[in-house]
Short mmCIF file of C-alpha atoms in Angstrom, two decimals:
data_model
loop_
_atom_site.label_atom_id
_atom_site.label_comp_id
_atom_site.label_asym_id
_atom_site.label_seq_id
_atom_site.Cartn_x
_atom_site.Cartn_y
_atom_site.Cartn_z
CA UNK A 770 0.00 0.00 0.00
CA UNK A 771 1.29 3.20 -1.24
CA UNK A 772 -0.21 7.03 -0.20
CA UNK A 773 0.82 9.75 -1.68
CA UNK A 774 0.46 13.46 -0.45
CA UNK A 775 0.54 16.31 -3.04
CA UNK A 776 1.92 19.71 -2.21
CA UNK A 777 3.17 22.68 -3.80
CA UNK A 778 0.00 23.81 -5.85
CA UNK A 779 -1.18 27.68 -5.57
CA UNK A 780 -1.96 31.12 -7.69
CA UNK A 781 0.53 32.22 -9.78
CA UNK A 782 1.01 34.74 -12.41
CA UNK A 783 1.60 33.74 -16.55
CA UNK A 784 5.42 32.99 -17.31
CA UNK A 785 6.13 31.99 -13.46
CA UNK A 786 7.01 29.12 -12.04
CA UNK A 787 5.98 26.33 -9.20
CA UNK A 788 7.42 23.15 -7.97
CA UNK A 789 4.54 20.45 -6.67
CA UNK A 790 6.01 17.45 -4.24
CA UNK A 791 4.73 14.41 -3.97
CA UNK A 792 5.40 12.65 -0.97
CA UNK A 793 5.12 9.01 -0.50
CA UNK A 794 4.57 6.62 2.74
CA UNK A 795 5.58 2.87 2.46
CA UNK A 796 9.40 1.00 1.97
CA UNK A 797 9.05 0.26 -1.29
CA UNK A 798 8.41 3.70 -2.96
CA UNK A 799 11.37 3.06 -5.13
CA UNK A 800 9.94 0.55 -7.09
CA UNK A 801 7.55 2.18 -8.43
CA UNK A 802 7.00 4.15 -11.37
CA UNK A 803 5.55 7.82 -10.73
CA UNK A 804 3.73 10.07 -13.08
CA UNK A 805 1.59 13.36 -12.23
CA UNK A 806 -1.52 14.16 -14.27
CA UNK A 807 -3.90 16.92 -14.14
CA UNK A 808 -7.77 17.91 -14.58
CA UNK A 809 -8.95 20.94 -15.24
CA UNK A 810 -12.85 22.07 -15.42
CA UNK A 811 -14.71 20.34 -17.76
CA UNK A 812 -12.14 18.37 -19.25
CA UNK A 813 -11.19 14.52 -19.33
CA UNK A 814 -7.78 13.62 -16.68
CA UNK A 815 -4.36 14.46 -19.04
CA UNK A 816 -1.31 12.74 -19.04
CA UNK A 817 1.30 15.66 -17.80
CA UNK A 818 4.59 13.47 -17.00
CA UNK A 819 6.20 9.91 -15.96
CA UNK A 820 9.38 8.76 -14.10
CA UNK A 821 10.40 5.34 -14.14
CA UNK A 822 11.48 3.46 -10.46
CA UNK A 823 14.40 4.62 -11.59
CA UNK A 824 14.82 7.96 -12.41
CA UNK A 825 16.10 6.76 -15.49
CA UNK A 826 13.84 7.07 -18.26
CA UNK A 827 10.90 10.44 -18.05
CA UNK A 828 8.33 11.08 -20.67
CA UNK A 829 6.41 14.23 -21.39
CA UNK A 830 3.08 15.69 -23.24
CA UNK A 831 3.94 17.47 -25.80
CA UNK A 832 1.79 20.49 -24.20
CA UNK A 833 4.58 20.59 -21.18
CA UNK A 834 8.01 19.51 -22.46
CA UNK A 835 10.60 21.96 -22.58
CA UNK A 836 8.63 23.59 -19.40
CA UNK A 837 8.36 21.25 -16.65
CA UNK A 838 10.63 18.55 -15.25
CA UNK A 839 9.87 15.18 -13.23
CA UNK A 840 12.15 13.67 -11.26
CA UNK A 841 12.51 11.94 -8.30
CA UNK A 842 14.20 11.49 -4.72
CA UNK A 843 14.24 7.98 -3.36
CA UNK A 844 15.87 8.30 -0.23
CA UNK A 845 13.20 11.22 0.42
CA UNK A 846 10.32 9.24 -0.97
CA UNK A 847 9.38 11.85 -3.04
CA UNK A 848 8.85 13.02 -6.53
CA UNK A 849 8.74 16.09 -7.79
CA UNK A 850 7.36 18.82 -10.50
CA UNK A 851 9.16 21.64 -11.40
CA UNK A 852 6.69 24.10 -13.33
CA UNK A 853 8.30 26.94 -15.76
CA UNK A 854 6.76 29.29 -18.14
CA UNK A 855 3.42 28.46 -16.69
CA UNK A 856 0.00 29.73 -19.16
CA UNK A 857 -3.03 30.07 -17.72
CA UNK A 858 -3.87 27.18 -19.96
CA UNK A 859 -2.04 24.85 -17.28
CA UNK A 860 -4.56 25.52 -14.79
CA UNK A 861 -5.74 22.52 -13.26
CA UNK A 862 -5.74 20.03 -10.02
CA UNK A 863 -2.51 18.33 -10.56
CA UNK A 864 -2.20 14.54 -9.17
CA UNK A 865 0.53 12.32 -8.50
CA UNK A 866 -0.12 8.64 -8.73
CA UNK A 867 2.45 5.47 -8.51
CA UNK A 868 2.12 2.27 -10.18
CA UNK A 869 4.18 -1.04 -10.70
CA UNK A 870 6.30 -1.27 -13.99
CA UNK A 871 7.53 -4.81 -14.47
CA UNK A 872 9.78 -3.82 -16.86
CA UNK A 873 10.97 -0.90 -14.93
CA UNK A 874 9.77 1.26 -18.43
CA UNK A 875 7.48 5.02 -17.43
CA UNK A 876 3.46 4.24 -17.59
CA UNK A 877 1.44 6.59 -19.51
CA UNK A 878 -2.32 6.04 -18.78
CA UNK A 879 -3.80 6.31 -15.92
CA UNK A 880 -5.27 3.07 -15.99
CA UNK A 881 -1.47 1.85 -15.17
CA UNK A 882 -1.22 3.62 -11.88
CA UNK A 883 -2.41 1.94 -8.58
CA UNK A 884 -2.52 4.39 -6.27
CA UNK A 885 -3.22 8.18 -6.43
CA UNK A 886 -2.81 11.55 -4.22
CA UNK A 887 -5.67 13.85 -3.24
CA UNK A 888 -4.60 17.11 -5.97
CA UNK A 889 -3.21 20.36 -5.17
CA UNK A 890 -4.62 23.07 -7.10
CA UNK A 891 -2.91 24.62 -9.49
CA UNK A 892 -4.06 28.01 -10.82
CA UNK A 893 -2.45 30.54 -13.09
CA UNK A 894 -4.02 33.83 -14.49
CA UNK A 895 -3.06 35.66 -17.24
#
């Protein structure tokens, strides 16, 4: 069993920057992938970013690469999301969520991921 506490979210202006943690309970955080998605009003959950157990191998949307980085702190049980350039378009609750990779590769939908956080609100105005 794996919970995971999202932090980090808040208001922030167009072109500035946040960093959300995830922190994770349990011993065996580092064996499993992590990825952070987000939902925004009236839209379906998107993909934002994966890490593999690793920290190895990361994969991006296309809507966020180039402006925020995933990566990951195993000895700290925590993952992390460094937000740049933000656009109000990037509004959303942002989730972390931590699934089991057998082949220790990232996982991309959401139906790979076991276990979830509770969101942190992420809101940017323009």
């Amino acid at each position: 069993q794996v919970q995971l506490v999202e932090s980090g979210g808040g208001l922030v202006q167009a072109g500035g920057s946040l960093r959300l943690s995830c922190a994770a309970s349990g011993r065996t955080f580092n064996s499993y992938a992590m990825g952070w998605f987000r939902l925004a009003p009236g839209k379906e959950r998107d993909f934002v970013t994966a890490i593999s157990w690793s920290g190895g191998s990361t994969y991006y949307a296309d809507s966020v690469k180039g402006r925020f980085t995933i990566s990951r702190d195993n000895a700290k049980n925590t993952v992390y999301l460094q937000m740049n350039s933000l656009k109000p378009e990037d509004t959303a609750v942002y989730y972390c969520a931590a699934g089991s990779s057998w082949n220790g590769a990232v996982l991309k939908s959401p139906y790979e991921y076991n276990y979830w956080g509770q969101g942190t609100q992420v809101t940017v105005s323009s």
